[in-house]
């Protein structure tokens, strides 16, 4: 673990290495951002967005919170989506959860978590929506992993429920919304292969906001 002072040493070394590779690196970086991806993930320190995707500064617009939730009353998440879609014109929106997620684990335990209660309730709601499927899984770890996946799926639906995404997709054919899970044990990203067109059609039965 690095000490506080070491972070600044690391930073200076990083600047030196980047500049050695490309003397104009920071000049280019300062010009503008044109990321193709919006990544919405968990705040968990073990899931660094750029690093697991092998992407450089400038490549991905990032929003992280506890449990990678996309709530319609969360002005922060909604602002990020609006800005990324309408101003940065991202081509892909990714919701990325991860196995061993403390937020999902906490939501599976019947316990008063104080201030976290209203936030975690959204994950408990995902459990309730998929109660029969989850209760049918005898092994607790498997059930926990499945809830991680279902939470990602529901948050993808929440992204697709926004007028911003629906309007942009109908006008421009982007962004496409994807659901991923980062497998902490092995380091791999798992694509849940959410059928964006099918989900959009399903969502628009009740949440059609494009006109
Ligand atoms: Co997490």
Short mmCIF file of C-alpha atoms and ligand atoms in Angstrom, two decimals:
data_model
loop_
_atom_site.label_atom_id
_atom_site.label_comp_id
_atom_site.label_asym_id
_atom_site.label_seq_id
_atom_site.Cartn_x
_atom_site.Cartn_y
_atom_site.Cartn_z
CA UNK A 1 0.00 0.00 0.00
CA UNK A 2 1.41 3.40 -0.97
CA UNK A 3 1.84 6.13 1.61
CA UNK A 4 0.20 9.49 1.01
CA UNK A 5 3.50 11.09 -0.07
CA UNK A 6 4.32 8.21 -2.39
CA UNK A 7 1.22 8.99 -4.45
CA UNK A 8 2.83 12.23 -5.60
CA UNK A 9 6.06 10.42 -6.44
CA UNK A 10 4.04 7.93 -8.47
CA UNK A 11 2.34 10.81 -10.24
CA UNK A 12 5.64 12.45 -11.20
CA UNK A 13 6.97 9.12 -12.50
CA UNK A 14 3.76 8.61 -14.49
CA UNK A 15 4.10 12.06 -16.08
CA UNK A 16 7.74 11.32 -16.96
CA UNK A 17 6.89 7.93 -18.47
CA UNK A 18 3.97 9.28 -20.49
CA UNK A 19 6.00 12.22 -21.78
CA UNK A 20 8.90 9.91 -22.70
CA UNK A 21 6.48 7.81 -24.76
CA UNK A 22 4.79 10.79 -26.39
CA UNK A 23 6.07 14.34 -25.73
CA UNK A 24 2.64 15.78 -26.74
CA UNK A 25 0.62 13.41 -24.54
CA UNK A 26 -0.65 16.04 -22.10
CA UNK A 27 -1.09 18.70 -24.75
CA UNK A 28 -3.39 16.33 -26.65
CA UNK A 29 -5.16 15.27 -23.45
CA UNK A 30 -5.90 18.86 -22.50
CA UNK A 31 -7.56 19.68 -25.85
CA UNK A 32 -10.90 17.91 -25.50
CA UNK A 33 -12.54 14.61 -24.65
CA UNK A 34 -14.33 12.44 -27.18
CA UNK A 35 -14.93 9.19 -25.32
CA UNK A 36 -17.00 6.49 -27.06
CA UNK A 37 -17.92 4.82 -23.79
CA UNK A 38 -19.86 5.70 -20.68
CA UNK A 39 -19.01 3.27 -17.87
CA UNK A 40 -21.29 3.03 -14.85
CA UNK A 41 -19.74 0.82 -12.20
CA UNK A 42 -19.29 0.14 -8.50
CA UNK A 43 -17.09 2.37 -6.34
CA UNK A 44 -15.25 -0.76 -5.13
CA UNK A 45 -11.48 -0.09 -5.09
CA UNK A 46 -10.78 -3.45 -6.75
CA UNK A 47 -12.59 -2.54 -9.97
CA UNK A 48 -10.62 0.24 -11.73
CA UNK A 49 -12.64 1.13 -14.82
CA UNK A 50 -9.93 2.19 -17.30
CA UNK A 51 -7.50 -0.50 -16.24
CA UNK A 52 -9.78 -3.53 -16.65
CA UNK A 53 -10.84 -2.29 -20.09
CA UNK A 54 -7.29 -1.43 -21.16
CA UNK A 55 -8.42 2.08 -22.04
CA UNK A 56 -6.42 5.29 -21.92
CA UNK A 57 -7.29 8.65 -20.34
CA UNK A 58 -9.86 10.27 -22.64
CA UNK A 59 -11.42 6.96 -23.75
CA UNK A 60 -14.14 6.42 -21.18
CA UNK A 61 -16.50 8.67 -19.22
CA UNK A 62 -16.98 7.17 -15.77
CA UNK A 63 -19.65 7.17 -13.10
CA UNK A 64 -19.25 5.00 -10.01
CA UNK A 65 -21.38 4.52 -6.92
CA UNK A 66 -22.07 1.88 -4.32
CA UNK A 67 -23.59 -1.10 -6.14
CA UNK A 68 -23.55 0.48 -9.65
CA UNK A 69 -27.12 1.74 -9.35
CA UNK A 70 -28.97 3.92 -11.87
CA UNK A 71 -31.86 5.51 -10.01
CA UNK A 72 -34.34 7.87 -11.61
CA UNK A 73 -34.19 10.21 -8.59
CA UNK A 74 -30.38 10.31 -8.51
CA UNK A 75 -29.54 13.64 -10.09
CA UNK A 76 -25.88 12.67 -10.22
CA UNK A 77 -26.33 9.49 -12.30
CA UNK A 78 -29.01 11.10 -14.47
CA UNK A 79 -26.76 14.10 -15.17
CA UNK A 80 -23.88 11.83 -16.14
CA UNK A 81 -26.10 9.93 -18.59
CA UNK A 82 -27.53 13.14 -20.07
CA UNK A 83 -24.13 14.74 -20.49
CA UNK A 84 -22.51 11.61 -21.91
CA UNK A 85 -25.31 10.97 -24.41
CA UNK A 86 -26.35 14.48 -25.47
CA UNK A 87 -23.00 16.30 -25.34
CA UNK A 88 -20.28 13.67 -25.62
CA UNK A 89 -22.35 11.44 -27.95
CA UNK A 90 -21.03 8.20 -26.48
CA UNK A 91 -21.74 5.14 -28.64
CA UNK A 92 -21.96 2.64 -25.78
CA UNK A 93 -23.25 2.79 -22.21
CA UNK A 94 -21.90 0.02 -19.99
CA UNK A 95 -23.27 -0.93 -16.60
CA UNK A 96 -20.60 -3.04 -14.91
CA UNK A 97 -21.17 -4.92 -11.68
CA UNK A 98 -18.76 -7.30 -10.01
CA UNK A 99 -18.82 -10.57 -8.10
CA UNK A 100 -17.96 -10.15 -4.39
CA UNK A 101 -19.83 -6.84 -4.34
CA UNK A 102 -20.25 -5.69 -0.74
CA UNK A 103 -23.38 -3.71 -1.59
CA UNK A 104 -25.10 -6.75 -3.08
CA UNK A 105 -23.93 -8.89 -0.17
CA UNK A 106 -25.34 -6.36 2.33
CA UNK A 107 -28.66 -6.27 0.49
CA UNK A 108 -28.99 -10.04 0.97
CA UNK A 109 -28.74 -9.74 4.76
CA UNK A 110 -31.81 -8.70 6.77
CA UNK A 111 -30.21 -5.96 8.83
CA UNK A 112 -30.60 -2.25 9.61
CA UNK A 113 -27.73 -0.53 7.77
CA UNK A 114 -28.68 3.02 8.79
CA UNK A 115 -28.10 5.60 6.09
CA UNK A 116 -27.41 2.82 3.58
CA UNK A 117 -30.96 1.44 3.92
CA UNK A 118 -32.69 3.52 1.21
CA UNK A 119 -29.81 2.98 -1.23
CA UNK A 120 -29.56 -0.76 -0.66
CA UNK A 121 -33.33 -1.09 -0.84
CA UNK A 122 -32.98 -0.80 -4.61
CA UNK A 123 -30.94 -4.01 -4.65
CA UNK A 124 -33.44 -5.66 -2.30
CA UNK A 125 -36.10 -4.64 -4.83
CA UNK A 126 -34.13 -6.46 -7.55
CA UNK A 127 -34.18 -9.54 -5.32
CA UNK A 128 -37.96 -9.17 -4.89
CA UNK A 129 -38.50 -8.84 -8.66
CA UNK A 130 -36.56 -12.07 -9.24
CA UNK A 131 -37.52 -13.80 -5.99
CA UNK A 132 -38.58 -17.16 -7.44
CA UNK A 133 -35.47 -17.56 -9.57
CA UNK A 134 -33.12 -16.58 -6.73
CA UNK A 135 -34.82 -18.65 -4.04
CA UNK A 136 -34.58 -21.70 -6.30
CA UNK A 137 -30.75 -21.47 -6.17
CA UNK A 138 -29.66 -23.60 -3.22
CA UNK A 139 -25.99 -22.60 -3.15
CA UNK A 140 -25.58 -19.22 -1.45
CA UNK A 141 -22.53 -18.10 -3.45
CA UNK A 142 -24.25 -18.94 -6.73
CA UNK A 143 -27.37 -17.06 -5.58
CA UNK A 144 -25.21 -14.06 -4.62
CA UNK A 145 -23.49 -14.08 -8.01
CA UNK A 146 -26.83 -14.31 -9.77
CA UNK A 147 -28.12 -11.29 -7.83
CA UNK A 148 -25.03 -9.36 -8.97
CA UNK A 149 -25.97 -10.21 -12.58
CA UNK A 150 -29.66 -9.42 -12.14
CA UNK A 151 -28.81 -6.10 -10.51
CA UNK A 152 -26.71 -5.18 -13.56
CA UNK A 153 -29.58 -6.22 -15.82
CA UNK A 154 -32.09 -4.08 -13.91
CA UNK A 155 -29.74 -1.08 -13.96
CA UNK A 156 -29.39 -1.50 -17.74
CA UNK A 157 -33.19 -1.37 -17.93
CA UNK A 158 -33.07 1.81 -15.85
CA UNK A 159 -30.65 3.38 -18.33
CA UNK A 160 -32.93 2.35 -21.21
CA UNK A 161 -35.95 3.82 -19.42
CA UNK A 162 -34.50 7.33 -19.74
CA UNK A 163 -35.87 9.68 -22.40
CA UNK A 164 -32.28 10.70 -23.15
CA UNK A 165 -31.23 7.23 -24.27
CA UNK A 166 -34.49 6.45 -26.09
CA UNK A 167 -34.45 9.69 -28.07
CA UNK A 168 -30.77 9.46 -28.96
CA UNK A 169 -31.11 5.86 -30.09
CA UNK A 170 -34.10 6.59 -32.32
CA UNK A 171 -32.39 9.64 -33.85
CA UNK A 172 -28.82 8.32 -34.14
CA UNK A 173 -28.81 4.57 -33.57
CA UNK A 174 -26.67 5.02 -30.46
CA UNK A 175 -25.94 4.52 -27.64
CA UNK A 176 -26.20 0.77 -27.20
CA UNK A 177 -26.54 -0.31 -23.57
CA UNK A 178 -24.49 -3.26 -22.30
CA UNK A 179 -24.40 -5.19 -19.02
CA UNK A 180 -21.10 -6.59 -17.76
CA UNK A 181 -19.84 -8.32 -14.64
CA UNK A 182 -16.20 -8.15 -13.57
CA UNK A 183 -15.10 -11.51 -12.19
CA UNK A 184 -12.75 -10.50 -9.37
CA UNK A 185 -11.39 -14.03 -8.89
CA UNK A 186 -10.12 -14.37 -12.44
CA UNK A 187 -9.90 -10.79 -13.68
CA UNK A 188 -12.19 -11.35 -16.67
CA UNK A 189 -15.05 -9.16 -17.84
CA UNK A 190 -18.20 -11.17 -18.50
CA UNK A 191 -20.63 -9.77 -21.07
CA UNK A 192 -24.21 -10.56 -20.01
CA UNK A 193 -25.18 -10.18 -23.68
CA UNK A 194 -28.22 -8.06 -23.00
CA UNK A 195 -30.31 -7.84 -26.17
CA UNK A 196 -30.55 -4.05 -26.33
CA UNK A 197 -33.16 -3.90 -29.13
CA UNK A 198 -35.41 -6.44 -27.39
CA UNK A 199 -35.13 -4.68 -24.02
CA UNK A 200 -35.81 -1.30 -25.61
CA UNK A 201 -38.96 -2.70 -27.21
CA UNK A 202 -40.04 -4.23 -23.90
CA UNK A 203 -39.29 -1.06 -21.91
CA UNK A 204 -41.16 1.11 -24.39
CA UNK A 205 -44.39 -0.75 -23.71
CA UNK A 206 -44.62 1.19 -20.47
CA UNK A 207 -41.82 3.76 -20.47
CA UNK A 208 -41.98 5.13 -24.01
CA UNK A 209 -40.59 8.67 -23.64
CA UNK A 210 -39.08 9.22 -27.06
CA UNK A 211 -41.67 11.58 -28.57
CO1 LIG B 1 -19.46 -3.43 -5.41
#
